[in-house]
XYZ file of C-alpha atoms in Angstrom:
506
model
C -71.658 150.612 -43.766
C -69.193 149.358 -43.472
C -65.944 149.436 -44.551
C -65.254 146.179 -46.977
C -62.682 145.266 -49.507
C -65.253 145.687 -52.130
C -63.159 147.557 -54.554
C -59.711 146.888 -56.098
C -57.520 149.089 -53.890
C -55.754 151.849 -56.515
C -51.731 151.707 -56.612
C -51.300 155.520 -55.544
C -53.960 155.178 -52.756
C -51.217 154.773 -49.947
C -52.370 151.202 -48.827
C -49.610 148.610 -48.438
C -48.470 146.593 -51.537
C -48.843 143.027 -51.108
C -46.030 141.412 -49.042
C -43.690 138.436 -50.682
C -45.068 135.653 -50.712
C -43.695 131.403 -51.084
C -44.262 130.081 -54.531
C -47.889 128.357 -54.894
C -46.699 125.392 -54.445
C -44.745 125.733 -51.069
C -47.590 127.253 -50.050
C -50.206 124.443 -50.627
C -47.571 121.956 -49.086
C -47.547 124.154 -45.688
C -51.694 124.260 -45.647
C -52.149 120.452 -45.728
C -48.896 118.547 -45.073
C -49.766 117.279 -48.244
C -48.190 116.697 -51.957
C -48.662 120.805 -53.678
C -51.250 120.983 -55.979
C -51.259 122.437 -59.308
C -51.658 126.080 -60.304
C -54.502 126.317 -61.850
C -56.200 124.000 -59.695
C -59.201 125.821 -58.838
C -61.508 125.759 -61.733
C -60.052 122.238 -62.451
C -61.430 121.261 -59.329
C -64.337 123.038 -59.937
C -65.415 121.087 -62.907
C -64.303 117.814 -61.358
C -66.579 118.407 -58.769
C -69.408 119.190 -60.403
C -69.599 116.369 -62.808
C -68.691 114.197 -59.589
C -72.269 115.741 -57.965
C -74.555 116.297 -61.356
C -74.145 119.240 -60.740
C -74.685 122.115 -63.551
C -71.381 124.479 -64.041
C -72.334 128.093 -63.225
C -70.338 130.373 -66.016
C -69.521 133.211 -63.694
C -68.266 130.878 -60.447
C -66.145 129.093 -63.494
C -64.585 132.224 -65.069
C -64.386 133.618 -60.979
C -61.702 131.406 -60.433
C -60.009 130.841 -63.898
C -59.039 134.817 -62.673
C -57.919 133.524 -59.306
C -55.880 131.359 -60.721
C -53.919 133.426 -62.894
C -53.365 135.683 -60.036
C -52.317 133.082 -57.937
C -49.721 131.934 -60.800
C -48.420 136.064 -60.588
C -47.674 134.947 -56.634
C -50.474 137.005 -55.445
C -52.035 136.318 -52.041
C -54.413 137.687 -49.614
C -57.304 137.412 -52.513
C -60.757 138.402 -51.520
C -63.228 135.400 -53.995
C -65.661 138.240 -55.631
C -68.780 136.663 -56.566
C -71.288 139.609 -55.875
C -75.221 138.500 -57.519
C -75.875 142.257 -58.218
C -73.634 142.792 -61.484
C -75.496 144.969 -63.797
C -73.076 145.027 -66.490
C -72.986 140.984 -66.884
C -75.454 138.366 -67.121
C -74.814 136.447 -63.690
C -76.491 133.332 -62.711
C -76.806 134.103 -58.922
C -75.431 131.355 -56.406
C -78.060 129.097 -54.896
C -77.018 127.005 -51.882
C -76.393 123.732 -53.897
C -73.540 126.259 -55.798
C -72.697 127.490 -52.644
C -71.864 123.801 -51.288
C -69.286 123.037 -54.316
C -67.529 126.382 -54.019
C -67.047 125.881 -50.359
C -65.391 122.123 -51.166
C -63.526 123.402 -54.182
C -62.054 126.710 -51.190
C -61.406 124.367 -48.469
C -58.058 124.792 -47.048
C -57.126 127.260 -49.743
C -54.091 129.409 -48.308
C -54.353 132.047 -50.976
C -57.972 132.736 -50.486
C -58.306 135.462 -47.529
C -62.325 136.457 -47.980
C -65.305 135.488 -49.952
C -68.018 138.095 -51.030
C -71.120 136.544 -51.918
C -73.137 139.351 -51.549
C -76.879 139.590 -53.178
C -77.298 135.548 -53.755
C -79.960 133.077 -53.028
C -77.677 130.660 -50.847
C -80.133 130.579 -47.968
C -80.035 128.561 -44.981
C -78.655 125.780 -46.880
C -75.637 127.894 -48.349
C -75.110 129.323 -44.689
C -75.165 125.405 -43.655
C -72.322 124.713 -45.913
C -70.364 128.391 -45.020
C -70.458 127.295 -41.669
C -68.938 123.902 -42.705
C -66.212 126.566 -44.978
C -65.296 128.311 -41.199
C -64.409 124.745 -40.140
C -61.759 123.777 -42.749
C -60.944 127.145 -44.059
C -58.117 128.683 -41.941
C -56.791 131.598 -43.661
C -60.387 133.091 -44.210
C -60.438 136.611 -42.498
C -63.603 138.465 -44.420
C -67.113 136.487 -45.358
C -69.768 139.086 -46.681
C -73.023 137.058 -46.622
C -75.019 139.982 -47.098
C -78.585 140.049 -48.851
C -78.481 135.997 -49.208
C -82.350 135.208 -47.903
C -80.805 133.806 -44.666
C -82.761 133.312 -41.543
C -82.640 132.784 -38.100
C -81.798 128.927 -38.544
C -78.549 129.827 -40.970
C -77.459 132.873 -38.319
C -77.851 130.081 -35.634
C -75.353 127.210 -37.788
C -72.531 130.505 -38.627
C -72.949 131.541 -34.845
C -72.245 128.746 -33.413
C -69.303 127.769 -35.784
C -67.591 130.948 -34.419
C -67.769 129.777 -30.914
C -64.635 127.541 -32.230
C -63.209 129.243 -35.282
C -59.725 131.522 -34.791
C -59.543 133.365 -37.801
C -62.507 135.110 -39.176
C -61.816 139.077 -38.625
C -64.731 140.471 -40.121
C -67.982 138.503 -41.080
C -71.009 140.693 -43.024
C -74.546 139.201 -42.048
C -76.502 142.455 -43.345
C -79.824 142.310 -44.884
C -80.520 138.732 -43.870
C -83.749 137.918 -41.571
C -81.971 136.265 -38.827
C -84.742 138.056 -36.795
C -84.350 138.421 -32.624
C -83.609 134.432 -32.109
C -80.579 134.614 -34.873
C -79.717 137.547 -33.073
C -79.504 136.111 -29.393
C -77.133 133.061 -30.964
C -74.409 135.961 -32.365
C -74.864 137.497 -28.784
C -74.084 134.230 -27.237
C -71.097 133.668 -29.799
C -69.572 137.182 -28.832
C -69.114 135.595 -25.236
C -66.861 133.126 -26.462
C -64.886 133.998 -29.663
C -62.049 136.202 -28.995
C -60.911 136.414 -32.639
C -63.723 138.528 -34.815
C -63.209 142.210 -34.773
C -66.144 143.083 -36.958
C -69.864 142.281 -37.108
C -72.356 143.572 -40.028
C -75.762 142.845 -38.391
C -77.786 145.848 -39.998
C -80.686 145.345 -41.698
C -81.528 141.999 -39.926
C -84.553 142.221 -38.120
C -83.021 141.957 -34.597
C -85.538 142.824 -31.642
C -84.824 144.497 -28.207
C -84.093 141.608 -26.870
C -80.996 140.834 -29.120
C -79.922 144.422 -28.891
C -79.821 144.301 -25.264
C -78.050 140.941 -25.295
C -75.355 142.717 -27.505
C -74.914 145.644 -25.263
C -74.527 143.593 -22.174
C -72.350 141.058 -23.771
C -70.130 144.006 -25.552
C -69.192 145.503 -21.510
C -66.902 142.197 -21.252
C -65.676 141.711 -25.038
C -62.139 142.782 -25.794
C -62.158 141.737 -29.068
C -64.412 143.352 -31.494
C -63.600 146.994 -32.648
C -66.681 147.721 -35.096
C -70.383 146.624 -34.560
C -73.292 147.832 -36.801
C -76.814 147.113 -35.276
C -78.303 149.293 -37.869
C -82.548 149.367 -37.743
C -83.840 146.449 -35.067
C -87.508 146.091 -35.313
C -87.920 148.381 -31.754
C -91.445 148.633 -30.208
C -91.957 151.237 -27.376
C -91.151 155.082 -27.133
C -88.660 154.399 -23.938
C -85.079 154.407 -25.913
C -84.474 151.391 -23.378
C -82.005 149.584 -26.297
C -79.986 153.457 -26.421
C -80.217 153.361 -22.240
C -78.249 149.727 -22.442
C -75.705 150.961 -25.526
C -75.197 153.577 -23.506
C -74.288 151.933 -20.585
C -72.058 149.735 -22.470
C -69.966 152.455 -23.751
C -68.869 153.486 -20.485
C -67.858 150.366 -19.632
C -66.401 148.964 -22.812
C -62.693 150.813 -23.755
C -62.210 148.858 -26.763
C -65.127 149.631 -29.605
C -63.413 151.642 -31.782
C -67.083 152.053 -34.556
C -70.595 151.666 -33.327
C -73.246 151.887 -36.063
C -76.961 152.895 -34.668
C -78.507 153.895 -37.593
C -82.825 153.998 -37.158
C -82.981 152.868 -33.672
C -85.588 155.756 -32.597
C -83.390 157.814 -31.123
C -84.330 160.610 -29.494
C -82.984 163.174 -27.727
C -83.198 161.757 -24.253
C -81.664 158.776 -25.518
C -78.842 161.034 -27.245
C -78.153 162.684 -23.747
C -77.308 159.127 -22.271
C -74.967 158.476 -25.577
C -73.531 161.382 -24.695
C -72.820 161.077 -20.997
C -71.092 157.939 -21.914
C -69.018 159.565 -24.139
C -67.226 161.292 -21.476
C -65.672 158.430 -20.156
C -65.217 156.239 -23.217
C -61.747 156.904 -24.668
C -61.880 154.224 -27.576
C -64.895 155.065 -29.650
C -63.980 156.835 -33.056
C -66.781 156.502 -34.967
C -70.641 156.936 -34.238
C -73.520 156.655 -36.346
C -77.047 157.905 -35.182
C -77.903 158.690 -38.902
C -81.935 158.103 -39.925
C -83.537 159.384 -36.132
C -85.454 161.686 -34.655
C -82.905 163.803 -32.961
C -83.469 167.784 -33.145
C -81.388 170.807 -32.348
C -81.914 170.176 -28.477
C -80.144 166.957 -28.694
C -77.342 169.074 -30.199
C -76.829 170.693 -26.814
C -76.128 167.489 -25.486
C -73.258 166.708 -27.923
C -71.760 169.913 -28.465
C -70.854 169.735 -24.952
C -69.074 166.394 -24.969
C -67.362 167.367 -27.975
C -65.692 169.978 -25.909
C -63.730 167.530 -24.099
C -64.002 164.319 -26.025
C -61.132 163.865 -27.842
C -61.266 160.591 -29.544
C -64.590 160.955 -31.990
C -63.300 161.268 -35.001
C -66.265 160.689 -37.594
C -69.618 161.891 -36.773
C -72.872 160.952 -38.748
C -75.953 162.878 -38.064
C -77.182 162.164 -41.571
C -81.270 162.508 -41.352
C -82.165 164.120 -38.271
C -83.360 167.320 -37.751
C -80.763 169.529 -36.161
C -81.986 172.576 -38.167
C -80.065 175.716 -37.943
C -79.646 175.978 -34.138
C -78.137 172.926 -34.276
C -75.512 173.322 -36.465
C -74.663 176.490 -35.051
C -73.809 174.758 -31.226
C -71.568 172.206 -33.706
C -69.796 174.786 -35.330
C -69.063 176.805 -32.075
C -67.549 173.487 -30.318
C -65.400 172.927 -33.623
C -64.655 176.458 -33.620
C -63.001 176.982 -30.661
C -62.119 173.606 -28.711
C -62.528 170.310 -30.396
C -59.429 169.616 -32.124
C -60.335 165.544 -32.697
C -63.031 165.674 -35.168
C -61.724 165.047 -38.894
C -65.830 164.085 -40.400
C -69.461 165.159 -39.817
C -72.500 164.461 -41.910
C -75.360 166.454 -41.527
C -76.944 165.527 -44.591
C -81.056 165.971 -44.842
C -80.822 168.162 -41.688
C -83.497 171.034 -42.815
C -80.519 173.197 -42.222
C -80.579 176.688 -44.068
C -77.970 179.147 -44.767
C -77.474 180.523 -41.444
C -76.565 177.178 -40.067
C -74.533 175.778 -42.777
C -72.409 179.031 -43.014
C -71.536 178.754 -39.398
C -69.829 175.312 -40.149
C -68.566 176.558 -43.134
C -66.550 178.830 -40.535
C -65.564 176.315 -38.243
C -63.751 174.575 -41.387
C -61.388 178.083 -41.879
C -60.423 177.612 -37.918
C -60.081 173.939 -36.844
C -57.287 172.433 -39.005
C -58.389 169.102 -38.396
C -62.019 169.269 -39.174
C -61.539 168.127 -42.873
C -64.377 166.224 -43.967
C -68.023 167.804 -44.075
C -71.266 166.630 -45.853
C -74.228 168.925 -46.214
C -76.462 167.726 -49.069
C -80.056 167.407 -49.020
C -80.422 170.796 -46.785
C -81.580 174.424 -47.796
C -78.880 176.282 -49.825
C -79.021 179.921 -50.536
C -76.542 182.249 -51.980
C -75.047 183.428 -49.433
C -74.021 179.234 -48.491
C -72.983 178.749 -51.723
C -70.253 181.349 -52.087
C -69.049 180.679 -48.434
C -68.187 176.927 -49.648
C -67.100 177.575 -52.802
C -64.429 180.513 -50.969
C -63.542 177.078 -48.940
C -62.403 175.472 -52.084
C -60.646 178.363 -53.236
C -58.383 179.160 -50.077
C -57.551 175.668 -49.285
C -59.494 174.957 -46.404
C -61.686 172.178 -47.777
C -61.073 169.315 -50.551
C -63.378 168.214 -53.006
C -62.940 164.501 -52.539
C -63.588 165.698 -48.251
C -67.379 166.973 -49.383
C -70.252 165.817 -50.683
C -70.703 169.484 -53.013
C -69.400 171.331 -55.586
C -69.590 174.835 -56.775
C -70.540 176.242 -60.185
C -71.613 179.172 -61.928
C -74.358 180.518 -63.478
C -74.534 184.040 -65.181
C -72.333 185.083 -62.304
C -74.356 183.401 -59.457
C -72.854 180.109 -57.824
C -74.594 177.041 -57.172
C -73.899 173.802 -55.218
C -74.160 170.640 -57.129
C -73.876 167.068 -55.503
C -71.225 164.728 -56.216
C -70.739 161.023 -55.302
C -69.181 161.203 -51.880
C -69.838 160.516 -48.255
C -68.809 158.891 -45.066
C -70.636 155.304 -46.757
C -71.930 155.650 -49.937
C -70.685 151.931 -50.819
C -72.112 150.114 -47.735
C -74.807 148.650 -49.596
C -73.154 148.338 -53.462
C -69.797 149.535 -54.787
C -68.885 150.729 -58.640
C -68.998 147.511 -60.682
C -66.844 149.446 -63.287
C -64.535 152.375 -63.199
C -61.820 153.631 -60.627
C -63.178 152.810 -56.691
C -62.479 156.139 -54.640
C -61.903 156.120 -50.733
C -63.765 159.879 -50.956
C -67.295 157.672 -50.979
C -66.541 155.672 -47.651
C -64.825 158.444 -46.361
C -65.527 157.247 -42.672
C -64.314 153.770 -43.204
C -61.148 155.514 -44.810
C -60.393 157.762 -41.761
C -61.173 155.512 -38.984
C -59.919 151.538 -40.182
C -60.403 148.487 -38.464
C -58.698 145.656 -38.836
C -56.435 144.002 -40.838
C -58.945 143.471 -43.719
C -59.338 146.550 -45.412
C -55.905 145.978 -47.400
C -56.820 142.890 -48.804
C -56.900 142.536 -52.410
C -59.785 141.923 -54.553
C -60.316 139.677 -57.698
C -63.222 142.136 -59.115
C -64.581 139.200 -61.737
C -64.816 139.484 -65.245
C -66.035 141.925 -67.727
C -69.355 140.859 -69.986
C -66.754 139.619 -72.558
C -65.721 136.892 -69.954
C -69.030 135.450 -69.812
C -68.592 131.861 -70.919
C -71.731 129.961 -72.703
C -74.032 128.346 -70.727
C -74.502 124.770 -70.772
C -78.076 123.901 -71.968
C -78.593 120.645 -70.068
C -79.358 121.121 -66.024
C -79.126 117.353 -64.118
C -80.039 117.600 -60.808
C -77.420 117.430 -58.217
C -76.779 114.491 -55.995
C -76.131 114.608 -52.398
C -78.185 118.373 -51.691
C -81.038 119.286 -50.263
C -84.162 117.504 -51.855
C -82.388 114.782 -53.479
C -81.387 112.473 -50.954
C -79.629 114.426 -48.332
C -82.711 114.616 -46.174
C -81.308 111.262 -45.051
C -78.321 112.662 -43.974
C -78.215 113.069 -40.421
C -76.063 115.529 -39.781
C -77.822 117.900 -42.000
C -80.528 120.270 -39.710
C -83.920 118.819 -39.975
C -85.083 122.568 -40.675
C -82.936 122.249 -43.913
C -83.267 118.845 -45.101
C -86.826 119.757 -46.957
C -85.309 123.190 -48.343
C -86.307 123.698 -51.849
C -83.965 125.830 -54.236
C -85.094 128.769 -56.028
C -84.861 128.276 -59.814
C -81.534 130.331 -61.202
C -82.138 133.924 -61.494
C -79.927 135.328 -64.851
C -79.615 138.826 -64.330
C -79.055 140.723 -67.848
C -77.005 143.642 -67.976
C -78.868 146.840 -67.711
């Protein structure tokens, strides 16, 4: 979940305008020392490039950057290159790794281009070959979402080690790709050295104790990065032994500002050491323990830390089983002595009405507790009209909830509406107005200079230019010829592309 500029950023949502920038042409002269290229350069070089390597055109990548390159011609900088494979509304011809190897050539060196998104592709272990090539020459690149791209633990090992060197990358997305517990160990090892990322998107990869115990120990010593997500390893044992080590780590470390542990097994033994290290960790600000077996008891454990912790500021219980004694040692903490917490989630909880009352009543008192999210638990009446009286004096939003009241021959209900602490860690809105109220928890607690940057969203279904009917096969990629090239990983060189996957709308 993570926060990512996945979404244009609205004009009246608060966030910075774009700063002044040097014409595009001053600006190419300062990247390369070299003559300025021509607006409009992009897709030009685009084309040239892939009639130089056989290579077929891909509509969408083409149209991508004929956007970019308006908006580069308006003086805009700071764009984030949107070429998402999951675009229900368009047919898109996802990126394979042989596309992926001309778009990082045609980007190299490209001072207007801040991230890539590349989300939900085939570019593999050879497109993660030629990204880590991208890291090498690409120096004002700050945000790379590789997420969902069929990687494995030979690509995570190429982008690991290309950090070891690289100075710029802020926030790097690796989610969803099967980098496994040896891909793992390599980003470990790479945390040791770089002193320049600030987030890492590892959820969803297959990581084994091992790897999770590497990160932990590594993350006692590292200054640098403020956000981690180690969302579901592949655990085995009933011991909490990867919880015991993050634990451990939090005392030590006084820099993490968001630690994701989302289906790690946690129990309630392993939420008591969480919590003991909570009391003298002073950075942490957000914590997710959503999707694990913790029960009211473990709410003991953190009701009591909240009573003194004052620098947890989002809270995501999210499907657990806190039930209603549970929620009630929350709302008696928020009720009379934490004062830090703006966000809790305690979605899917098996909470009835007595519990989710009692918060309701913490949310008159504590005028920082703003945010709250309760779907998915047992409503009755009595729950209903105490949140819909919230609405009604004041003391809760409806963009700060994940409910809303109506009314039904005089009796009122809770319906559920589109917002939560990440709603938009996996996909965002491919059409229609992008509201901070669904990544509510990214929005309160930020980190890093990357959530402001803006986005090129990509074209509309009446963008869509016409396919070219004739496919040569590209020269100089994996399978034709480059298994001579040396410098290519042996792993790689025999890699056979997917065929193109054209996804029609709806």
């Amino acid at each position: 979940m993570w926060g990512s500029p996945e979404g244009a950023i609205p004009a009246k949502s608060g966030y910075p305008a774009p700063a002044a920038t040097p014409s595009p042409a001053s600006a190419w002269a300062l990247a390369d020392n070299s003559a300025p290229e021509p607006v409009g350069s992009l897709q030009k070089r685009y084309k040239n490039l892939c009639m130089e390597k056989s290579r077929k055109i891909n509509p969408f990548i083409l149209h991508i950057l004929q956007g970019v390159d308006e908006e580069i011609e308006k003086g805009l900088e700071g764009i984030t290159l949107n070429i998402a494979g999951n675009n229900h509304l368009i047919p898109v011809e996802r990126v394979t790794g042989e596309d992926f190897w001309i778009l990082s050539k045609v980007l190299e060196k490209n001072p207007y281009i801040n991230g890539l998104d590349v989300r939900y592709n085939f570019i593999s272990d050879v497109g993660a070959y030629y990204a880590a090539k991208l890291l090498q020459k690409q120096y004002s690149l700050i945000y790379l979402n590789l997420m969902f791209n069929d990687i494995g633990p030979e690509g995570g090992e190429l982008i690991a080690k290309v950090l070891h060197k690289n100075t710029t990358l802020k926030y790097l997305r690796m989610t969803g790709n099967k980098i496994e517990n040896k891909g793992g160990m390599f980003f470990a090892t790479m945390l040791q050295i770089n002193s320049s990322l600030e987030k890492l998107d590892l959820g969803d990869c297959d990581l084994g104790m091992q790897s999770v115990i590497a990160f932990a120990t590594v993350l006692t010593q590292n200054q640098t990065i403020k956000g981690i997500n180690l969302n579901r390893p592949i655990l085995y044992g009933k011991e909490e032994e990867s919880t015991v080590h993050l634990g451990h780590m939090l005392k030590e470390n006084q820099c993490l500002v968001e630690l994701h542990m989302c289906k790690h097994d946690i129990r309630n033994g392993g939420l008591k050491h969480l919590c003991e290290a909570l009391y003298l960790n002073k950075s942490l600000r957000y914590l997710d323990v959503s999707c694990n077996k913790i029960t009211r008891d473990g709410m003991v454990f953190l009701a009591d830390v909240l009573k003194s912790n004052t620098t947890l500021e989002v809270i995501d219980l999210s499907f657990n089983r806190i039930e209603n004694t549970g929620a009630k040692y929350l709302s008696e903490t928020l009720a009379s002595h934490n004062r830090s917490l703006k966000a809790l989630s305690v979605v899917s909880n098996n909470i009835k009405g007595e519990g989710l009352v009692a918060l309701s009543q913490s949310l008159k008192i504590n005028p920082t507790f703003s945010n709250i999210y309760i779907w998915g638990n047992k409503f009755d009446e009595a729950t209903c009209v105490a949140y819909s009286d919230l609405f009604q004096m004041g003391h809760l939003k409806p963009e700060n909830t994940d409910v809303e009241p109506f009314v039904v021959d005089g009796h009122v209900y809770l319906a559920e509406v589109s917002n939560g602490l990440k709603k938009h860690y996996y996909w965002t809105p491919t059409y229609g107005a992008f509201y901070h109220s669904a990544n509510a928890g990214f929005n309160l607690v930020q980190v890093g200079y990357f959530m402001f940057l803006c986005v090129w969203k990509g074209p509309t279904s009446s963008h869509i230019l016409d396919q070219e009917k004739t496919q040569k096969k590209p020269i100089g990629c994996p399978g034709n010829g480059r298994g001579k090239d040396t410098d290519f990983p042996a792993v790689i060189r025999s890699y056979k592309p997917p065929l193109p996957c054209i996804r029609t709308p709806f």
